[in-house]
């Protein structure tokens, strides 16, 4: 019973960090950057960090630990495969919508796309995420998928899932830093290196994103928190 108490304490802290990430990114873009719209203006760009943090970090992070919840272990694994896949699909849709927001904004103000390291890492993350989701749906949810393919795919699927989370954290943190450099150093207000309140708040968002990622990886790293596999589940992966 004690390991479960420790798990749920860790999981609740992870959930709280995820909610704080959503709160901080929403407050940052609404309080300092003018709120939200979808009209090609800077307010449309504000959807980009909100949707990316929501999809690539918070929702994705919760989706990868869904099998670790002890109350799901006595239930059918197929049900939680569907939950896992549904959360991943929603995370991808939010991420694609976030990309649409920034590309549409760039077209409106004639800014070139995909020139920065942040954008390269971000687009690679979404492409890899899409490939991972399609491969996972084909390998683990299609009844016609052969067992040898599922057993071969499983370690690759796990490795890619962790790699995507690392890339997601990297792209979000680099995006925060890039945006602060471009906006604060391009205005008549306080520059970034003077650490105005907006910079402190956005930097704190970055720390929260890192902390959330560390908690997710902490949950994934403890073997006794893995879902126990029955003989039938091992056969069907």
Coordinates of C-alpha atoms in Angstrom, one line a residue:
X1 CA 0.0 0.0 0.0
X2 CA 2.8 2.4 0.8
X3 CA 4.3 2.4 -2.8
X4 CA 0.8 3.3 -4.0
X5 CA 0.6 6.3 -1.6
X6 CA 4.0 7.5 -2.8
X7 CA 3.0 7.0 -6.4
X8 CA -0.3 9.0 -6.0
X9 CA 1.6 11.8 -4.1
X10 CA 4.0 12.0 -7.0
X11 CA 1.3 11.8 -9.6
X12 CA -0.8 14.6 -7.9
X13 CA 2.3 16.8 -7.8
X14 CA 2.8 16.1 -11.5
X15 CA -0.8 17.1 -12.2
X16 CA -0.4 20.3 -10.2
X17 CA 2.8 21.2 -12.1
X18 CA 0.9 20.6 -15.4
X19 CA -1.9 22.8 -14.3
X20 CA 0.5 25.5 -13.3
X21 CA 2.2 25.3 -16.7
X22 CA -1.2 25.9 -18.4
X23 CA -2.0 28.8 -16.0
X24 CA 1.4 30.4 -16.4
X25 CA 1.5 30.3 -20.2
X26 CA -2.1 31.6 -20.4
X27 CA -1.4 34.4 -18.0
X28 CA 1.8 35.3 -19.8
X29 CA 0.2 35.7 -23.2
X30 CA -3.0 37.4 -21.9
X31 CA -1.5 39.8 -19.3
X32 CA 1.7 40.9 -21.1
X33 CA 1.0 40.1 -24.7
X34 CA -2.6 41.3 -25.3
X35 CA -4.7 38.2 -25.1
X36 CA -6.0 36.0 -27.9
X37 CA -7.7 36.2 -31.3
X38 CA -7.5 34.5 -34.7
X39 CA -7.1 37.4 -37.1
X40 CA -3.4 37.2 -38.2
X41 CA -2.3 39.7 -35.5
X42 CA 0.1 39.2 -32.6
X43 CA -2.8 38.0 -30.5
X44 CA -3.1 35.1 -32.9
X45 CA 0.5 34.2 -32.2
X46 CA -0.4 34.0 -28.5
X47 CA -2.3 30.8 -29.2
X48 CA 1.0 29.1 -30.3
X49 CA 2.7 28.8 -26.9
X50 CA -0.5 28.0 -25.2
X51 CA -1.5 25.2 -27.5
X52 CA 2.1 23.8 -27.7
X53 CA 2.5 23.6 -23.9
X54 CA -1.0 22.2 -23.6
X55 CA -0.5 19.5 -26.3
X56 CA 3.2 18.6 -26.5
X57 CA 3.9 18.9 -22.7
X58 CA 1.0 18.6 -20.4
X59 CA -1.4 16.4 -22.3
X60 CA 1.4 14.3 -23.8
X61 CA 3.0 13.9 -20.4
X62 CA -0.2 12.7 -18.8
X63 CA -0.8 10.3 -21.7
X64 CA 2.5 8.6 -21.3
X65 CA 1.9 7.8 -17.6
X66 CA -1.7 6.6 -17.9
X67 CA -0.7 2.9 -17.7
X68 CA 1.1 3.6 -14.4
X69 CA -2.1 4.4 -12.5
X70 CA -2.7 1.5 -10.1
X71 CA -6.5 1.7 -10.3
X72 CA -6.3 0.8 -14.0
X73 CA -4.3 -2.4 -13.4
X74 CA -7.4 -4.6 -12.7
X75 CA -9.2 -3.3 -15.7
X76 CA -8.9 -4.4 -19.3
X77 CA -5.7 -3.1 -20.9
X78 CA -7.4 -2.5 -24.2
X79 CA -9.7 0.1 -22.6
X80 CA -6.6 2.1 -21.4
X81 CA -4.9 1.6 -24.8
X82 CA -7.9 3.6 -26.2
X83 CA -7.6 6.2 -23.5
X84 CA -3.8 6.5 -24.1
X85 CA -4.4 6.8 -27.9
X86 CA -7.2 9.3 -27.4
X87 CA -5.1 11.6 -25.2
X88 CA -2.2 11.3 -27.7
X89 CA -4.5 12.2 -30.6
X90 CA -5.9 15.2 -28.8
X91 CA -2.3 16.3 -27.9
X92 CA -1.3 16.1 -31.6
X93 CA -4.4 18.0 -32.7
X94 CA -3.6 20.8 -30.3
X95 CA 0.0 20.9 -31.5
X96 CA -1.0 21.0 -35.1
X97 CA -3.4 23.9 -34.3
X98 CA -0.6 25.6 -32.5
X99 CA 1.5 25.3 -35.7
X100 CA -1.3 26.7 -37.8
X101 CA -1.5 29.7 -35.5
X102 CA 2.1 30.6 -35.9
X103 CA 2.4 29.9 -39.6
X104 CA -0.7 32.0 -40.3
X105 CA 0.6 34.8 -38.2
X106 CA 4.0 34.7 -40.0
X107 CA 2.2 34.9 -43.4
X108 CA 0.3 38.0 -42.2
X109 CA 3.3 39.9 -41.1
X110 CA 5.7 38.5 -43.7
X111 CA 8.0 36.7 -41.3
X112 CA 9.9 33.6 -42.8
X113 CA 9.0 30.2 -41.4
X114 CA 11.4 27.6 -39.9
X115 CA 14.6 29.7 -39.7
X116 CA 15.4 29.2 -36.1
X117 CA 16.7 26.2 -34.1
X118 CA 13.5 26.4 -32.0
X119 CA 11.4 26.0 -35.1
X120 CA 13.5 23.1 -36.4
X121 CA 13.3 21.2 -33.1
X122 CA 9.6 21.9 -32.9
X123 CA 8.7 20.8 -36.4
X124 CA 10.8 17.6 -35.9
X125 CA 8.9 16.9 -32.7
X126 CA 5.5 17.2 -34.3
X127 CA 6.6 15.1 -37.3
X128 CA 8.0 12.4 -35.0
X129 CA 4.9 12.5 -32.9
X130 CA 2.7 12.0 -35.9
X131 CA 4.8 9.0 -37.1
X132 CA 4.7 7.6 -33.6
X133 CA 0.9 7.9 -33.3
X134 CA 0.2 6.4 -36.7
X135 CA 2.6 3.5 -36.0
X136 CA 1.2 2.9 -32.5
X137 CA -2.4 2.9 -33.8
X138 CA -1.5 0.4 -36.6
X139 CA 0.6 -1.8 -34.3
X140 CA -1.4 -1.9 -31.1
X141 CA -5.0 -1.2 -31.9
X142 CA -5.6 -2.9 -35.3
X143 CA -6.8 -6.5 -34.7
X144 CA -5.0 -7.6 -37.9
X145 CA -1.6 -6.5 -36.6
X146 CA 0.6 -9.6 -36.3
X147 CA 2.1 -10.5 -32.9
X148 CA 5.7 -10.4 -34.1
X149 CA 5.2 -6.8 -35.3
X150 CA 3.7 -5.8 -31.9
X151 CA 6.5 -7.3 -29.9
X152 CA 9.1 -5.8 -32.1
X153 CA 7.4 -2.4 -32.1
X154 CA 6.9 -2.1 -28.3
X155 CA 10.5 -1.2 -27.3
X156 CA 10.8 1.2 -30.2
X157 CA 7.4 2.7 -29.3
X158 CA 8.6 3.3 -25.7
X159 CA 11.9 4.8 -26.7
X160 CA 10.3 7.1 -29.2
X161 CA 7.7 8.2 -26.6
X162 CA 10.5 9.3 -24.3
X163 CA 12.4 11.0 -27.1
X164 CA 9.4 13.0 -28.2
X165 CA 8.8 14.2 -24.6
X166 CA 12.5 15.3 -24.4
X167 CA 12.1 17.2 -27.7
X168 CA 8.8 18.7 -26.6
X169 CA 10.4 20.1 -23.5
X170 CA 13.4 21.4 -25.5
X171 CA 11.2 23.1 -28.1
X172 CA 9.0 24.8 -25.5
X173 CA 11.9 26.1 -23.4
X174 CA 13.8 27.3 -26.4
X175 CA 10.6 28.9 -27.7
X176 CA 10.1 30.8 -24.5
X177 CA 13.7 32.1 -24.6
X178 CA 13.4 33.0 -28.3
X179 CA 10.2 34.9 -27.8
X180 CA 11.5 36.9 -24.9
X181 CA 14.7 37.8 -26.8
X182 CA 12.7 39.0 -29.8
X183 CA 9.9 40.9 -28.0
X184 CA 11.7 42.5 -25.0
X185 CA 14.9 43.4 -26.9
X186 CA 12.8 44.8 -29.8
X187 CA 10.8 47.3 -27.8
X188 CA 11.4 50.5 -25.9
X189 CA 10.7 48.9 -22.6
X190 CA 13.1 47.1 -20.3
X191 CA 15.5 44.7 -22.2
X192 CA 15.6 41.0 -21.4
X193 CA 19.0 41.3 -19.6
X194 CA 17.5 43.7 -17.1
X195 CA 15.1 40.9 -16.1
X196 CA 11.7 42.7 -16.1
X197 CA 8.7 41.1 -14.5
X198 CA 7.6 39.5 -17.8
X199 CA 11.0 37.8 -18.1
X200 CA 10.8 36.5 -14.5
X201 CA 7.3 35.2 -15.1
X202 CA 8.2 33.5 -18.4
X203 CA 11.4 32.1 -17.0
X204 CA 9.4 30.6 -14.2
X205 CA 7.1 29.0 -16.7
X206 CA 10.2 27.4 -18.2
X207 CA 11.2 26.0 -14.8
X208 CA 7.7 24.6 -14.3
X209 CA 7.9 22.9 -17.7
X210 CA 11.2 21.3 -16.7
X211 CA 9.9 20.2 -13.3
X212 CA 6.8 18.7 -15.0
X213 CA 9.0 16.7 -17.4
X214 CA 11.2 15.5 -14.5
X215 CA 8.2 14.2 -12.6
X216 CA 7.0 12.4 -15.7
X217 CA 10.3 10.8 -16.2
X218 CA 10.5 10.0 -12.5
X219 CA 7.2 8.1 -12.7
X220 CA 8.4 6.2 -15.8
X221 CA 11.7 5.3 -14.3
X222 CA 10.4 3.3 -11.3
X223 CA 9.9 -0.3 -12.4
X224 CA 7.5 -1.2 -9.5
X225 CA 5.1 1.4 -10.8
X226 CA 4.7 -0.4 -14.2
X227 CA 1.5 -2.2 -15.0
X228 CA 1.8 -5.9 -14.1
X229 CA 1.4 -7.9 -17.3
X230 CA -0.8 -11.0 -17.3
X231 CA 0.1 -13.9 -19.6
X232 CA -2.7 -13.0 -21.9
X233 CA -1.6 -9.4 -22.1
X234 CA 2.0 -10.4 -22.8
X235 CA 0.8 -12.5 -25.7
X236 CA -1.3 -9.6 -27.1
X237 CA 1.2 -6.9 -26.0

